[in-house]
mmCIF file of C-alpha atoms in Angstrom:
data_model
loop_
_atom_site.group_PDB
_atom_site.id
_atom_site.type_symbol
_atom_site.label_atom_id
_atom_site.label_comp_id
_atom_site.label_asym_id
_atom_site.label_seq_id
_atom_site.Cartn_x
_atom_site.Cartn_y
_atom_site.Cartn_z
ATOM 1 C CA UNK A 1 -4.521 -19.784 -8.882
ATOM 2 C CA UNK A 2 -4.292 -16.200 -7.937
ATOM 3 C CA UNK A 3 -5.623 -14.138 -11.407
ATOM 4 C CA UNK A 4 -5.216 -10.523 -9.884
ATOM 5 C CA UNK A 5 -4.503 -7.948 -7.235
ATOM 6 C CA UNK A 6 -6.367 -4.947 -6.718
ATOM 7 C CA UNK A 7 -7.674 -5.507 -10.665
ATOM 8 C CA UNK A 8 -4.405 -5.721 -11.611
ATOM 9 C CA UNK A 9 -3.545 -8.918 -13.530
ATOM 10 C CA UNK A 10 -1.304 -11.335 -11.987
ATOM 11 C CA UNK A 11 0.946 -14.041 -14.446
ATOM 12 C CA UNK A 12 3.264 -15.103 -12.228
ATOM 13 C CA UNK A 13 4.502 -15.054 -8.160
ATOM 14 C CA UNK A 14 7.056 -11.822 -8.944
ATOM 15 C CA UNK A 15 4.524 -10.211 -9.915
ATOM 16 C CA UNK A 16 2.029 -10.779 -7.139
ATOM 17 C CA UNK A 17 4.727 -10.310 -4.394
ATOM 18 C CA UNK A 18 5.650 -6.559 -5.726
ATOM 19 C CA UNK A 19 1.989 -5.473 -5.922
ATOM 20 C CA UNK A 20 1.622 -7.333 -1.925
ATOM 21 C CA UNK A 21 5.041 -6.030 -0.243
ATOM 22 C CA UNK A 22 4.189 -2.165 -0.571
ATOM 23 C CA UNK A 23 0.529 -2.472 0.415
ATOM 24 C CA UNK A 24 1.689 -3.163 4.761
ATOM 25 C CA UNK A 25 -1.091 -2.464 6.891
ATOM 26 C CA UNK A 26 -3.495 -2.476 3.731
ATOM 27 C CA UNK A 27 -6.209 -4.628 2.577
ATOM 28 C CA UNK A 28 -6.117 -5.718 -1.475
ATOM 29 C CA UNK A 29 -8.957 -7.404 -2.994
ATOM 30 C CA UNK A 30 -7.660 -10.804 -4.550
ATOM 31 C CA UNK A 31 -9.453 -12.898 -8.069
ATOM 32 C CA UNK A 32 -9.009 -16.274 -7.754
ATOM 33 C CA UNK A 33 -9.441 -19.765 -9.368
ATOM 34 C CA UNK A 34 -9.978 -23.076 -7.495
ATOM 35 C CA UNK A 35 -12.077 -26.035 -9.291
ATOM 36 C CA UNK A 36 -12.401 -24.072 -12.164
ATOM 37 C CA UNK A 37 -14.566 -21.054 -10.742
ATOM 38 C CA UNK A 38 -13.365 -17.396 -10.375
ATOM 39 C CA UNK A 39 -13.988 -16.029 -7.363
ATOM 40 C CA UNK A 40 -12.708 -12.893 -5.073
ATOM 41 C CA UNK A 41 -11.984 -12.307 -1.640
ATOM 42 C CA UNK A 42 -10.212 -9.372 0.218
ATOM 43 C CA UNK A 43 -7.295 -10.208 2.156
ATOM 44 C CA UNK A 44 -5.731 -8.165 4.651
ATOM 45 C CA UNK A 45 -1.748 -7.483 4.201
ATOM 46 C CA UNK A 46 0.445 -7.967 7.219
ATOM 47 C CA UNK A 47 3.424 -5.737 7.783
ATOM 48 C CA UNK A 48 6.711 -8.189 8.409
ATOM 49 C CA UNK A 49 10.622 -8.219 7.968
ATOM 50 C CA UNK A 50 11.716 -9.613 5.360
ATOM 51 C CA UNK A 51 14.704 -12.464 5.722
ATOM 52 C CA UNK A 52 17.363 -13.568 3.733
ATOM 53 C CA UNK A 53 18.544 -12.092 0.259
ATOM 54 C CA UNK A 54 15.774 -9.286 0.789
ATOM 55 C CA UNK A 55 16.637 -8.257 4.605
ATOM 56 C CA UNK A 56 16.553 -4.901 4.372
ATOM 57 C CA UNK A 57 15.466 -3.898 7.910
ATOM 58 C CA UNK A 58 12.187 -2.247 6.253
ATOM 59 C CA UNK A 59 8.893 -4.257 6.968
ATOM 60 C CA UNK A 60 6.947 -5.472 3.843
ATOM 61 C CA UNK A 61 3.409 -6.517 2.976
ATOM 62 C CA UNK A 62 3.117 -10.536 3.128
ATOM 63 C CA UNK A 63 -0.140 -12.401 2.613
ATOM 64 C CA UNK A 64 1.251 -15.918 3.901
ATOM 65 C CA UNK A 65 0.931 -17.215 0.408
ATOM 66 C CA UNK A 66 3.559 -19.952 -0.827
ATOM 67 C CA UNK A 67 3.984 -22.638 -3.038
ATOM 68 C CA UNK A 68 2.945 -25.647 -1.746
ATOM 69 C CA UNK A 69 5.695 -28.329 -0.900
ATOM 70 C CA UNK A 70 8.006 -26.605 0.873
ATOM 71 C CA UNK A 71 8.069 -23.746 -1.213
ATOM 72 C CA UNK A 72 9.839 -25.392 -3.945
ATOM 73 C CA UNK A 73 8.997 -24.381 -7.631
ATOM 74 C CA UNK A 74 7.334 -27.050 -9.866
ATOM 75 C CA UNK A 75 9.768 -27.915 -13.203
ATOM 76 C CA UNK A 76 7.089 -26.198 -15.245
ATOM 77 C CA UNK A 77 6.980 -22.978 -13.369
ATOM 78 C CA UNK A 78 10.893 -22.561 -14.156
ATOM 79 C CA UNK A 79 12.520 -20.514 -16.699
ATOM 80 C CA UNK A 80 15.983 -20.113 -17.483
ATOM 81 C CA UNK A 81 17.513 -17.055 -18.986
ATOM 82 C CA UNK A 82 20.903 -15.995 -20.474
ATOM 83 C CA UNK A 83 21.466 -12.906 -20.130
ATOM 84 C CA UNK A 84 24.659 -11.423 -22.487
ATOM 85 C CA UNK A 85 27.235 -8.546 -20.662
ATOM 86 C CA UNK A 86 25.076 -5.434 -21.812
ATOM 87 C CA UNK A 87 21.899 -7.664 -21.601
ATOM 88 C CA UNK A 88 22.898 -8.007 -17.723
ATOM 89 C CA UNK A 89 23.862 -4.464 -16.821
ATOM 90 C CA UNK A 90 20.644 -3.457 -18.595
ATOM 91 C CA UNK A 91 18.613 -5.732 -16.176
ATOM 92 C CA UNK A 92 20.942 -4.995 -13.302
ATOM 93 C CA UNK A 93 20.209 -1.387 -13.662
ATOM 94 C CA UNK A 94 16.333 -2.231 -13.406
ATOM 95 C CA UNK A 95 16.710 -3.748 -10.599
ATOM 96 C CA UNK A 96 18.162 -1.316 -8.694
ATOM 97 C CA UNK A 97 15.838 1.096 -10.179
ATOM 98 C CA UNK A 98 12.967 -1.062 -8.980
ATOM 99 C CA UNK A 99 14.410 -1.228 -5.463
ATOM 100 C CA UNK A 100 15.296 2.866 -5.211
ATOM 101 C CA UNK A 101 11.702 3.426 -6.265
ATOM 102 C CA UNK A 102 9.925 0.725 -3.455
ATOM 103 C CA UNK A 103 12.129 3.079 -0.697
ATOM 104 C CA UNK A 104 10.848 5.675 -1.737
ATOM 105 C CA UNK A 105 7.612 4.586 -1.906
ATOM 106 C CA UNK A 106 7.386 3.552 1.575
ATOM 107 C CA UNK A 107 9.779 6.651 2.881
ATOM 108 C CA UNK A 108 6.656 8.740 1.561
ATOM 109 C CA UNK A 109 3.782 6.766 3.006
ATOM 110 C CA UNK A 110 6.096 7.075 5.739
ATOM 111 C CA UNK A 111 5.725 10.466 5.565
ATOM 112 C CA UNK A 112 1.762 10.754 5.130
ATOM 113 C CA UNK A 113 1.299 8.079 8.009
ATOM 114 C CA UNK A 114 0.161 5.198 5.791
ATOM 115 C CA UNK A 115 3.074 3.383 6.921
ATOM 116 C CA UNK A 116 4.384 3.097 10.670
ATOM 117 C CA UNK A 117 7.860 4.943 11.504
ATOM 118 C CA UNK A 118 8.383 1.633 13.467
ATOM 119 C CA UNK A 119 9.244 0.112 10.322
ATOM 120 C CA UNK A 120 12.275 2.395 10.379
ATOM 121 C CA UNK A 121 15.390 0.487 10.875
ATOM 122 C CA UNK A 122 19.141 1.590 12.044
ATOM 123 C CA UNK A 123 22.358 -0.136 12.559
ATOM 124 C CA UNK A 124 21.210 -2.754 14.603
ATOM 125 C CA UNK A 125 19.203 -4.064 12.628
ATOM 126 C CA UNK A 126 21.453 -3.836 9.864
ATOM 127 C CA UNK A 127 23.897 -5.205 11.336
ATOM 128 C CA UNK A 128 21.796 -8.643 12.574
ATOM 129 C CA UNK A 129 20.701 -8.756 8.879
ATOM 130 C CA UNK A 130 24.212 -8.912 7.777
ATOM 131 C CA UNK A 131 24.743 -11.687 10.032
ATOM 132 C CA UNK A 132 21.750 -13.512 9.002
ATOM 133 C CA UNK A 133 22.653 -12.874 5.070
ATOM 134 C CA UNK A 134 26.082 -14.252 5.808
ATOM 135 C CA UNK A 135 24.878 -17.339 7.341
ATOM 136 C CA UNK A 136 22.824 -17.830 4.014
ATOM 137 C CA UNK A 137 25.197 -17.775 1.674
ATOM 138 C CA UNK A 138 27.767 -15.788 -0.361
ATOM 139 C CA UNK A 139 24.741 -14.648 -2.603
ATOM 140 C CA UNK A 140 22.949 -13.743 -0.050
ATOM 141 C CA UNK A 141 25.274 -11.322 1.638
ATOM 142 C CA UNK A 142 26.345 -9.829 -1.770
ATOM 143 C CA UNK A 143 22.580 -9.250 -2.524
ATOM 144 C CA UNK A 144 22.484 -7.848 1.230
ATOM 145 C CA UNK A 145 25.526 -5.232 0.639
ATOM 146 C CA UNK A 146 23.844 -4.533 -2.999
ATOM 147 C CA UNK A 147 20.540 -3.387 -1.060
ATOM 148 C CA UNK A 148 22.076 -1.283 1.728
ATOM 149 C CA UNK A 149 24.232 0.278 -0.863
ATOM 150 C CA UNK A 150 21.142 1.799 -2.240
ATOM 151 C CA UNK A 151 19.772 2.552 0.737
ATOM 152 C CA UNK A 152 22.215 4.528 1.831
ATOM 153 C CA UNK A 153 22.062 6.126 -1.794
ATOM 154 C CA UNK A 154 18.684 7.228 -1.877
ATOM 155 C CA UNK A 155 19.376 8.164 1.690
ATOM 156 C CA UNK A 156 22.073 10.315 0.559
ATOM 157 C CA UNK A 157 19.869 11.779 -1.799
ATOM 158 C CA UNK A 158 16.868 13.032 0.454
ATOM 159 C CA UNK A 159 16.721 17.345 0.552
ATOM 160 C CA UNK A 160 18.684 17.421 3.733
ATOM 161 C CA UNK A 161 20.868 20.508 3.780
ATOM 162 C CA UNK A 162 23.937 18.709 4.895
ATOM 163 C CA UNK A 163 23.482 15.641 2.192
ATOM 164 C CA UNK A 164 24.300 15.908 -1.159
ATOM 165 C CA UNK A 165 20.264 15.911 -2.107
ATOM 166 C CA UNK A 166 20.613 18.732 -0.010
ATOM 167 C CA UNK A 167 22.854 20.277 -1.514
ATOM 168 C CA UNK A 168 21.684 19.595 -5.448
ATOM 169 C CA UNK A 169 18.542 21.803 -3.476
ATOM 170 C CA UNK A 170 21.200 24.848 -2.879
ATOM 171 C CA UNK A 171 21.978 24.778 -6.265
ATOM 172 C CA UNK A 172 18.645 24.881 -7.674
ATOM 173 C CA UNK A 173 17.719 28.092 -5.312
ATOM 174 C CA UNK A 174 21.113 29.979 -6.607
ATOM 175 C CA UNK A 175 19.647 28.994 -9.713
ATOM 176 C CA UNK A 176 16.239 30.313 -9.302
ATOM 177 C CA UNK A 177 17.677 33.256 -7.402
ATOM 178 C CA UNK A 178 20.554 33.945 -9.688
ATOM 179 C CA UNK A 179 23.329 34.364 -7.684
ATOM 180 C CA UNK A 180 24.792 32.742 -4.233
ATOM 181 C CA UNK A 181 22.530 32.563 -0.922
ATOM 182 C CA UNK A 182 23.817 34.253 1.861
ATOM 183 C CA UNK A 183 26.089 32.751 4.608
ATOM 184 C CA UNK A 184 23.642 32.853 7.158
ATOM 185 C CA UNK A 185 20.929 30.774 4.811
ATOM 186 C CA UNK A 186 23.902 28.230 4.084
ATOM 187 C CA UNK A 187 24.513 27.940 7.871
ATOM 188 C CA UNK A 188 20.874 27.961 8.708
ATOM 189 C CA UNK A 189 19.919 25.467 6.821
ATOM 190 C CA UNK A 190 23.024 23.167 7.894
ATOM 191 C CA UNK A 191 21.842 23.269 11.373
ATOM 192 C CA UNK A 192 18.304 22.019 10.085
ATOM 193 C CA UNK A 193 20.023 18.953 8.513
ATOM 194 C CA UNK A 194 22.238 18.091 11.287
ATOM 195 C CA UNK A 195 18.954 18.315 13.654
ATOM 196 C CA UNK A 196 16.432 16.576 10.731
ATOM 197 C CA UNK A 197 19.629 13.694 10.958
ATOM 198 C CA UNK A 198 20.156 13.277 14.024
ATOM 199 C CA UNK A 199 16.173 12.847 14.697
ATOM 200 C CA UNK A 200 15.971 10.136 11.515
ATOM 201 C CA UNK A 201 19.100 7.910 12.881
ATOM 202 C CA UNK A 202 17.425 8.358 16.619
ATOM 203 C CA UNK A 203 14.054 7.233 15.766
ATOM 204 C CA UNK A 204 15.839 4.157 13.931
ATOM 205 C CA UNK A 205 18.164 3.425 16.902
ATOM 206 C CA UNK A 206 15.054 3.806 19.033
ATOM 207 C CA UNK A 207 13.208 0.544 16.757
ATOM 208 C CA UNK A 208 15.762 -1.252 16.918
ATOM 209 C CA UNK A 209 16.166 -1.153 20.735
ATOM 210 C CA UNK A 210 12.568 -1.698 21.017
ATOM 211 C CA UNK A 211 12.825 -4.324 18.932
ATOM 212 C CA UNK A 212 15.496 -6.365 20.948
ATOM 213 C CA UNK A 213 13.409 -6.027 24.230
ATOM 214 C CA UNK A 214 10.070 -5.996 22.472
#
């Protein structure tokens, strides 16, 4: 029975899989049970794509823990929950919260190097995840379209000049300054997002063409 990760206490396999899947490349030190002792081991934390429901094209941390069986959940590890209309939207919104914040996450340890830019994915890989989702099931390809929605939300959000985060950063300089910047900022700065673009979508193109011959 794992007890913890990193110190952190663990109660149930949600819990251990989001403190595992943003720690790629990284070793976390694990508390344990077995025969009725505590112990604790460090385990090191592969980087691999996801599948399924959670294909996002973005490689997450996976220990190669499962349930045993087959992976199916014993009767007493199940819960069911009703959730009423606002009760839903309210945990709906969560969610997607919760999956906005883990791209960002690994965007930024993109960023700082802790995380490889080979985990960058474009629309080849999106679109062989789609396929795969499809083949899974009508929830699965729902739950697929849900998470490239917000992908491409958050994408739309980063301080790019020619995206609207870009743009939300315009309106905080004419803000600050107090009036409108200058043409030749405004163009300036378009031709750094165009070039900051086109360098993002061609390192993901790049992956995913290693990937296929790789």
């Amino acid at each position: 029975e794992i007890l913890s990760v990193n110190g952190a206490k663990i109660s149930d396999v949600r819990e251990l899989k989001s403190h595992i899947e943003t720690r790629a490349g990284e070793s976390v030190l694990l508390q344990y049970r077995r025969a009725g002792a505590e112990r604790t081991t460090r385990v090191e934390v592969e980087a691999a794509e996801p599948a399924g429901e959670s294909a996002t094209g973005t490689r997450q941390g996976v220990i190669r823990v499962q349930l045993p069986g087959g992976g199916a959940y014993p009767e007493h590890m199940l819960k069911h929950t009703s959730l009423g209309l606002f009760a839903a939207l309210g945990h709906a919104s969560a969610e997607a919260w919760n999956m906005t914040a883990l791209q960002a996450k690994i965007f930024g340890r993109m960023l700082t190097g802790q995380v490889s830019l080979k985990n960058l994915s474009g629309p080849l890989a999106i679109a062989e995840f789609a396929g795969d989702s499809a083949v899974a099931g009508v929830a699965s390809f729902v739950s697929f379209l849900v998470l490239i929605s917000l992908s491409l939300g958050f994408l739309n959000l980063l301080p790019i000049p020619i995206l609207d985060g870009g743009q939300i950063v315009y309106q905080l300089l004419e803000w600050a300054k107090g009036g409108p910047l200058s043409e030749r900022v405004q163009a300036l700065g378009q031709q750094v997002g165009i070039v900051l673009l086109v360098l993002l979508m061609g390192v993901a193109l790049f992956n995913d063409i290693a990937r296929q011959f790789g």
